Amino acid sequence: MILKQKHAPSLAKLPMLWLLISLAILLIVSMGIAVGVGSVAIDQATVWGVIAHKISLSSSLPNWSMGRENIIWAVRLPRVILAAIVGAALAMVGGALQSVTRNPLADPHLLGVSSGAALGAIIALLHTGMILGVATVPVFAFIGALVAIFCVLLVANFSVAHSAGRLILAGVAIAFILTALGNLFIFMGDHRASHTVIFWMLGGLGLAQWDQLWFPCLALLLGASYLIYKARFLNAMTLGDETASTLGVPVTRFRLMVIVVCALLTGAAVAFSGVIGFVGLMVPHITRLLVGGDYRKLLPLSGLLGALFLVIADIVARVIIPPQDMPIGILTGLVGGIAFVLLMRQKRHVSF
């Protein structure tokens, strides 16, 4: 069962448009702050001046150095945009999976997608080399994610696993197998280079580049559009398979379709950011506590909150141990775990 509220959520009665606009403004402001934060601090006037100049919104002559312009436009802004994309994707995937599996612990990494992506990244970093240039690791990671999806669906058909529980078990089994293969490739690879694999598996946004952002952005746009369009079906799935079927939902086909869409979204995110945990598990629960369980509200608001959370986490990761960047997966794991424990303590407001 997913989390259910005994009392009306505090923000449920507010207009949806107002909530979306407020969160979008807060996200944009946070992204501007994130671009200015780092080993070289840059004021907000310069940040927004560079952005306006680059997208031809301002015709005034630049009053900043080329070095700062490159820091803002070529390094930090793609990273911040990737953080928002990945956070939104993971949060929406977590919310959708919690519906179709009726499992409050469902998250984007449940079906072995992260293990498959990690295996692909390990092969690229330790065995093939950068044969595709800077795109090698994301491409191999995404191929690994696709292999994981294929294996899970193959096992599901082999075991006639039409139920949510058996699909989850298939995903867990494939995740163990792919993790074992990844460890084997690490053992067989150059141990001196294994630290690069470990850093990638801890999660990070250092691979962000303008010419590659289109892929996770397109995946988010298509995947999120499908999930939001099917929000009524997701609402029905939380009531159980029999009830959803009586309401006209093709339960088995819809569940498999959602799982494929969520796996593709997760693969696109993990391919560029590494393994970032707890965003997809924690954010949908917090959103559900604030606005209720209606997926017509839950999904878009979870996406915005997930993007906001990961952008703020990236800010903290860059300032907590300067001049080094802490792997963002460590930070989200710590914050997410503590927040989820506190969330679980609210027993008078939440039940399973």
Short mmCIF file of C-alpha atoms in Angstrom, two decimals:
data_model
loop_
_atom_site.label_atom_id
_atom_site.label_comp_id
_atom_site.label_asym_id
_atom_site.label_seq_id
_atom_site.Cartn_x
_atom_site.Cartn_y
_atom_site.Cartn_z
CA MET A 1 0.00 0.00 0.00
CA ILE A 2 1.14 3.53 -0.63
CA LEU A 3 1.08 6.16 2.07
CA LYS A 4 -2.38 7.49 2.89
CA GLN A 5 -3.31 10.54 4.91
CA LYS A 6 -5.76 10.51 7.80
CA HIS A 7 -6.13 14.27 7.72
CA ALA A 8 -6.45 16.69 4.84
CA PRO A 9 -3.03 17.75 3.49
CA SER A 10 -2.05 21.32 4.31
CA LEU A 11 -1.71 22.47 0.67
CA ALA A 12 -4.39 20.32 -0.97
CA LYS A 13 -6.94 23.14 -1.13
CA LEU A 14 -4.63 25.61 -2.85
CA PRO A 15 -5.12 26.10 -6.63
CA MET A 16 -2.93 23.78 -8.68
CA LEU A 17 -1.78 26.57 -10.99
CA TRP A 18 -0.65 28.66 -8.02
CA LEU A 19 1.38 25.77 -6.64
CA LEU A 20 3.02 25.09 -9.99
CA ILE A 21 3.93 28.74 -10.56
CA SER A 22 5.28 29.15 -7.03
CA LEU A 23 7.47 26.05 -7.25
CA ALA A 24 8.66 26.98 -10.74
CA ILE A 25 9.73 30.46 -9.56
CA LEU A 26 11.48 28.95 -6.53
CA LEU A 27 13.26 26.45 -8.80
CA ILE A 28 14.47 29.18 -11.18
CA VAL A 29 15.76 31.30 -8.29
CA SER A 30 17.54 28.27 -6.81
CA MET A 31 19.12 27.45 -10.16
CA GLY A 32 20.44 31.01 -10.42
CA ILE A 33 21.95 30.73 -6.94
CA ALA A 34 23.46 27.35 -7.83
CA VAL A 35 25.18 28.80 -10.90
CA GLY A 36 26.77 31.51 -8.76
CA VAL A 37 28.00 29.18 -6.02
CA GLY A 38 31.35 27.41 -6.16
CA SER A 39 35.08 27.81 -5.69
CA VAL A 40 34.72 31.07 -7.66
CA ALA A 41 31.72 32.98 -6.28
CA ILE A 42 29.79 34.97 -8.89
CA ASP A 43 27.10 37.53 -8.09
CA GLN A 44 23.56 37.05 -9.38
CA ALA A 45 23.66 40.14 -11.60
CA THR A 46 26.55 38.63 -13.54
CA VAL A 47 24.91 35.20 -13.65
CA TRP A 48 21.66 36.44 -15.16
CA GLY A 49 23.50 38.97 -17.32
CA VAL A 50 25.56 36.21 -18.95
CA ILE A 51 22.49 34.02 -19.45
CA ALA A 52 20.50 36.89 -20.98
CA HIS A 53 23.44 37.80 -23.23
CA LYS A 54 23.90 34.20 -24.42
CA ILE A 55 20.25 33.70 -25.32
CA SER A 56 20.07 37.14 -26.95
CA LEU A 57 17.70 38.69 -24.42
CA SER A 58 20.11 41.54 -23.73
CA SER A 59 21.96 43.72 -26.22
CA SER A 60 24.10 45.54 -23.66
CA LEU A 61 27.86 45.16 -23.81
CA PRO A 62 29.31 42.56 -21.39
CA ASN A 63 30.96 43.97 -18.26
CA TRP A 64 32.35 40.65 -17.07
CA SER A 65 35.48 38.69 -17.94
CA MET A 66 35.52 35.84 -20.45
CA GLY A 67 36.66 33.53 -17.66
CA ARG A 68 33.51 34.15 -15.64
CA GLU A 69 31.36 33.83 -18.73
CA ASN A 70 32.86 30.41 -19.47
CA ILE A 71 32.39 29.30 -15.86
CA ILE A 72 28.72 30.27 -15.95
CA TRP A 73 27.75 29.17 -19.45
CA ALA A 74 30.03 26.21 -20.20
CA VAL A 75 30.46 24.63 -16.76
CA ARG A 76 27.86 25.49 -14.15
CA LEU A 77 24.64 26.15 -16.06
CA PRO A 78 24.62 22.74 -17.87
CA ARG A 79 25.33 21.07 -14.53
CA VAL A 80 22.46 22.86 -12.78
CA ILE A 81 20.05 22.11 -15.64
CA LEU A 82 21.06 18.43 -15.52
CA ALA A 83 20.43 18.42 -11.75
CA ALA A 84 16.91 19.74 -12.31
CA ILE A 85 16.20 17.23 -15.09
CA VAL A 86 17.49 14.25 -13.10
CA GLY A 87 15.69 15.29 -9.91
CA ALA A 88 12.39 15.73 -11.74
CA ALA A 89 12.73 12.41 -13.58
CA LEU A 90 13.61 10.37 -10.50
CA ALA A 91 10.82 11.90 -8.40
CA MET A 92 8.13 11.31 -11.03
CA VAL A 93 9.33 7.77 -11.65
CA GLY A 94 9.21 7.01 -7.92
CA GLY A 95 5.66 8.29 -7.65
CA ALA A 96 4.45 6.30 -10.66
CA LEU A 97 6.08 3.06 -9.48
CA GLN A 98 4.56 3.44 -6.03
CA SER A 99 1.17 3.43 -7.75
CA VAL A 100 1.50 0.49 -10.14
CA THR A 101 3.33 -1.69 -7.59
CA ARG A 102 1.30 -0.45 -4.59
CA ASN A 103 4.60 -0.54 -2.71
CA PRO A 104 5.58 2.49 -0.56
CA LEU A 105 9.27 1.56 -0.93
CA ALA A 106 9.23 1.55 -4.73
CA ASP A 107 11.84 3.86 -6.24
CA PRO A 108 13.51 4.35 -9.65
CA HIS A 109 16.26 1.84 -8.88
CA LEU A 110 13.87 -0.98 -7.94
CA LEU A 111 13.93 -2.82 -11.27
CA GLY A 112 17.67 -3.21 -11.76
CA VAL A 113 18.00 -0.23 -14.11
CA SER A 114 20.73 1.38 -12.00
CA SER A 115 22.65 -1.89 -11.83
CA GLY A 116 22.49 -2.21 -15.61
CA ALA A 117 23.62 1.39 -16.11
CA ALA A 118 26.46 0.89 -13.65
CA LEU A 119 27.58 -2.23 -15.51
CA GLY A 120 27.67 -0.30 -18.77
CA ALA A 121 29.66 2.52 -17.18
CA ILE A 122 32.14 0.05 -15.68
CA ILE A 123 32.73 -1.55 -19.07
CA ALA A 124 33.27 1.87 -20.67
CA LEU A 125 35.61 3.19 -17.97
CA LEU A 126 37.73 0.10 -17.38
CA HIS A 127 37.65 -1.97 -20.58
CA THR A 128 36.70 -0.21 -23.80
CA GLY A 129 38.16 3.21 -23.17
CA MET A 130 36.56 6.43 -24.42
CA ILE A 131 35.86 5.06 -27.90
CA LEU A 132 32.97 7.51 -28.41
CA GLY A 133 34.68 10.48 -26.80
CA VAL A 134 32.97 12.20 -23.89
CA ALA A 135 29.69 10.47 -24.78
CA THR A 136 31.13 7.00 -24.13
CA VAL A 137 30.08 6.62 -20.49
CA PRO A 138 26.49 7.95 -20.94
CA VAL A 139 25.96 5.81 -24.06
CA PHE A 140 27.25 2.62 -22.43
CA ALA A 141 25.33 3.34 -19.24
CA PHE A 142 22.09 3.81 -21.15
CA ILE A 143 22.68 0.60 -23.13
CA GLY A 144 23.20 -1.18 -19.82
CA ALA A 145 19.91 0.24 -18.55
CA LEU A 146 18.12 -1.02 -21.67
CA VAL A 147 19.65 -4.48 -21.18
CA ALA A 148 18.34 -4.46 -17.60
CA ILE A 149 14.83 -3.56 -18.79
CA PHE A 150 14.91 -6.32 -21.40
CA CYS A 151 16.10 -8.91 -18.86
CA VAL A 152 13.41 -7.97 -16.32
CA LEU A 153 10.65 -8.21 -18.92
CA LEU A 154 12.09 -11.49 -20.20
CA VAL A 155 12.12 -12.99 -16.71
CA ALA A 156 8.62 -11.62 -16.10
CA ASN A 157 7.28 -13.39 -19.19
CA PHE A 158 9.23 -16.54 -18.38
CA SER A 159 7.68 -16.74 -14.91
CA VAL A 160 4.27 -15.52 -16.10
CA ALA A 161 4.75 -12.64 -13.65
CA HIS A 162 1.76 -10.45 -14.28
CA SER A 163 1.49 -9.23 -10.70
CA ALA A 164 3.35 -6.24 -9.33
CA GLY A 165 5.05 -8.31 -6.66
CA ARG A 166 6.56 -10.78 -9.12
CA LEU A 167 7.77 -8.01 -11.40
CA ILE A 168 9.55 -6.48 -8.42
CA LEU A 169 11.12 -9.85 -7.56
CA ALA A 170 12.26 -10.19 -11.17
CA GLY A 171 13.83 -6.73 -10.96
CA VAL A 172 15.60 -7.53 -7.69
CA ALA A 173 16.98 -10.78 -9.11
CA ILE A 174 18.27 -9.07 -12.27
CA ALA A 175 19.78 -6.29 -10.14
CA PHE A 176 21.78 -8.84 -8.12
CA ILE A 177 23.02 -10.55 -11.29
CA LEU A 178 24.05 -7.29 -12.97
CA THR A 179 25.71 -6.03 -9.79
CA ALA A 180 27.71 -9.26 -9.57
CA LEU A 181 28.77 -8.88 -13.21
CA GLY A 182 29.77 -5.27 -12.53
CA ASN A 183 31.91 -6.35 -9.59
CA LEU A 184 33.50 -9.02 -11.79
CA PHE A 185 34.41 -6.45 -14.45
CA ILE A 186 35.87 -4.19 -11.75
CA PHE A 187 37.96 -7.11 -10.48
CA MET A 188 39.16 -7.92 -14.01
CA GLY A 189 39.90 -4.29 -14.90
CA ASP A 190 42.77 -1.96 -14.08
CA HIS A 191 42.60 -1.46 -10.32
CA ARG A 192 44.37 1.89 -10.64
CA ALA A 193 41.43 3.22 -12.63
CA SER A 194 38.71 1.74 -10.42
CA HIS A 195 38.42 4.98 -8.42
CA THR A 196 36.76 6.61 -11.44
CA VAL A 197 34.10 3.90 -11.41
CA ILE A 198 33.51 4.34 -7.70
CA PHE A 199 33.12 8.11 -8.10
CA TRP A 200 30.59 7.62 -10.92
CA MET A 201 28.61 5.08 -8.88
CA LEU A 202 28.42 7.54 -5.98
CA GLY A 203 26.54 9.96 -8.21
CA GLY A 204 27.67 13.24 -9.73
CA LEU A 205 26.79 15.86 -12.30
CA GLY A 206 30.23 16.50 -13.74
CA LEU A 207 29.38 14.96 -17.13
CA ALA A 208 26.91 17.73 -17.97
CA GLN A 209 27.56 19.30 -21.37
CA TRP A 210 25.30 21.35 -23.63
CA ASP A 211 25.50 18.97 -26.58
CA GLN A 212 24.28 16.04 -24.44
CA LEU A 213 21.53 17.68 -22.37
CA TRP A 214 18.96 17.20 -25.12
CA PHE A 215 18.77 13.46 -24.47
CA PRO A 216 17.73 13.41 -20.78
CA CYS A 217 15.58 16.49 -21.43
CA LEU A 218 13.72 14.75 -24.28
CA ALA A 219 13.32 11.59 -22.19
CA LEU A 220 11.84 13.64 -19.33
CA LEU A 221 9.48 15.51 -21.64
CA LEU A 222 8.10 12.37 -23.28
CA GLY A 223 8.03 10.19 -20.16
CA ALA A 224 6.49 12.85 -17.92
CA SER A 225 3.87 13.67 -20.55
CA TYR A 226 2.79 10.03 -20.72
CA LEU A 227 2.63 9.59 -16.94
CA ILE A 228 0.67 12.82 -16.38
CA TYR A 229 -1.69 11.94 -19.25
CA LYS A 230 -2.37 8.58 -17.56
CA ALA A 231 -2.73 10.08 -14.06
CA ARG A 232 -6.34 8.85 -13.78
CA PHE A 233 -5.19 5.30 -14.44
CA LEU A 234 -2.48 5.69 -11.78
CA ASN A 235 -5.15 6.84 -9.31
CA ALA A 236 -7.16 3.72 -10.09
CA MET A 237 -4.13 1.44 -9.69
CA THR A 238 -3.67 2.55 -6.09
CA LEU A 239 -7.05 0.93 -5.31
CA GLY A 240 -5.90 -2.54 -6.38
CA ASP A 241 -5.91 -4.52 -9.59
CA GLU A 242 -9.51 -5.72 -9.37
CA THR A 243 -10.92 -2.25 -8.70
CA ALA A 244 -8.74 -0.68 -11.41
CA SER A 245 -9.93 -3.33 -13.88
CA THR A 246 -13.59 -2.57 -13.12
CA LEU A 247 -12.82 1.11 -13.77
CA GLY A 248 -11.63 0.29 -17.28
CA VAL A 249 -7.86 0.11 -16.73
CA PRO A 250 -6.05 -2.63 -18.72
CA VAL A 251 -4.07 -3.53 -15.60
CA THR A 252 -1.37 -5.86 -16.91
CA ARG A 253 -0.62 -3.91 -20.09
CA PHE A 254 -0.70 -0.55 -18.31
CA ARG A 255 1.61 -1.75 -15.51
CA LEU A 256 4.16 -3.05 -18.01
CA MET A 257 3.95 0.16 -20.04
CA VAL A 258 4.53 2.33 -16.95
CA ILE A 259 7.45 0.17 -15.89
CA VAL A 260 9.06 0.47 -19.34
CA VAL A 261 8.55 4.26 -19.40
CA CYS A 262 9.93 4.59 -15.86
CA ALA A 263 12.91 2.39 -16.67
CA LEU A 264 13.74 4.49 -19.75
CA LEU A 265 13.45 7.69 -17.71
CA THR A 266 15.68 6.23 -14.99
CA GLY A 267 18.20 4.97 -17.53
CA ALA A 268 18.43 8.38 -19.19
CA ALA A 269 18.97 10.05 -15.80
CA VAL A 270 21.43 7.51 -14.41
CA ALA A 271 23.45 7.49 -17.63
CA PHE A 272 24.46 11.12 -17.05
CA SER A 273 24.40 11.44 -13.26
CA GLY A 274 25.41 8.08 -11.87
CA VAL A 275 23.41 6.43 -9.10
CA ILE A 276 21.57 9.03 -7.00
CA GLY A 277 19.39 7.49 -4.33
CA PHE A 278 16.40 8.49 -2.20
CA VAL A 279 15.09 11.25 -4.48
CA GLY A 280 12.54 8.96 -6.09
CA LEU A 281 11.60 7.39 -2.77
CA MET A 282 11.34 10.44 -0.53
CA VAL A 283 9.99 13.25 -2.75
CA PRO A 284 6.71 11.54 -3.79
CA HIS A 285 5.89 10.78 -0.13
CA ILE A 286 6.52 14.37 0.92
CA THR A 287 4.42 15.63 -2.00
CA ARG A 288 1.64 13.22 -1.05
CA LEU A 289 1.63 14.55 2.50
CA LEU A 290 1.35 18.13 1.20
CA VAL A 291 -1.23 17.83 -1.58
CA GLY A 292 -2.80 14.39 -1.25
CA GLY A 293 -2.70 11.28 -3.39
CA ASP A 294 -4.33 12.56 -6.60
CA TYR A 295 -1.76 11.81 -9.29
CA ARG A 296 -2.99 14.73 -11.40
CA LYS A 297 -1.36 16.92 -8.74
CA LEU A 298 1.18 14.50 -7.35
CA LEU A 299 3.18 13.88 -10.52
CA PRO A 300 3.87 17.47 -11.71
CA LEU A 301 4.47 18.74 -8.18
CA SER A 302 6.77 15.81 -7.41
CA GLY A 303 8.74 16.66 -10.55
CA LEU A 304 9.21 20.27 -9.48
CA LEU A 305 10.06 19.31 -5.88
CA GLY A 306 12.51 16.67 -7.09
CA ALA A 307 14.22 19.19 -9.36
CA LEU A 308 14.37 21.74 -6.53
CA PHE A 309 15.73 19.17 -4.08
CA LEU A 310 18.55 18.03 -6.36
CA VAL A 311 19.54 21.59 -7.31
CA ILE A 312 19.80 22.50 -3.62
CA ALA A 313 21.69 19.27 -2.93
CA ASP A 314 24.16 20.19 -5.70
CA ILE A 315 24.70 23.60 -4.06
CA VAL A 316 25.50 21.95 -0.73
CA ALA A 317 27.73 19.32 -2.37
CA ARG A 318 29.87 22.08 -3.90
CA VAL A 319 30.31 24.17 -0.74
CA ILE A 320 30.52 21.59 2.04
CA ILE A 321 34.17 20.59 1.42
CA PRO A 322 35.62 23.26 -0.91
CA PRO A 323 37.30 23.23 -3.36
CA GLN A 324 36.25 19.60 -3.92
CA ASP A 325 32.77 18.45 -4.92
CA MET A 326 31.21 15.86 -2.68
CA PRO A 327 29.51 13.11 -4.74
CA ILE A 328 25.87 14.12 -4.73
CA GLY A 329 24.68 10.56 -4.15
CA ILE A 330 26.28 10.60 -0.69
CA LEU A 331 24.44 13.78 0.24
CA THR A 332 21.04 12.66 -1.07
CA GLY A 333 21.44 9.36 0.75
CA LEU A 334 22.19 11.07 4.07
CA VAL A 335 19.51 13.75 3.79
CA GLY A 336 16.96 11.42 2.23
CA GLY A 337 17.46 8.71 4.81
CA ILE A 338 17.11 11.10 7.74
CA ALA A 339 14.09 12.81 6.17
CA PHE A 340 12.40 9.49 5.49
CA VAL A 341 12.94 8.34 9.09
CA LEU A 342 11.35 11.57 10.30
CA LEU A 343 8.54 11.08 7.81
CA MET A 344 7.87 7.59 9.15
CA ARG A 345 7.63 8.96 12.69
CA GLN A 346 4.51 10.92 11.72
CA LYS A 347 2.32 7.92 12.48
CA ARG A 348 -0.64 10.00 13.45
CA HIS A 349 -0.69 11.50 9.94
CA VAL A 350 0.47 8.58 7.83
CA SER A 351 -0.47 4.93 7.57
CA PHE A 352 0.40 2.11 5.18
#
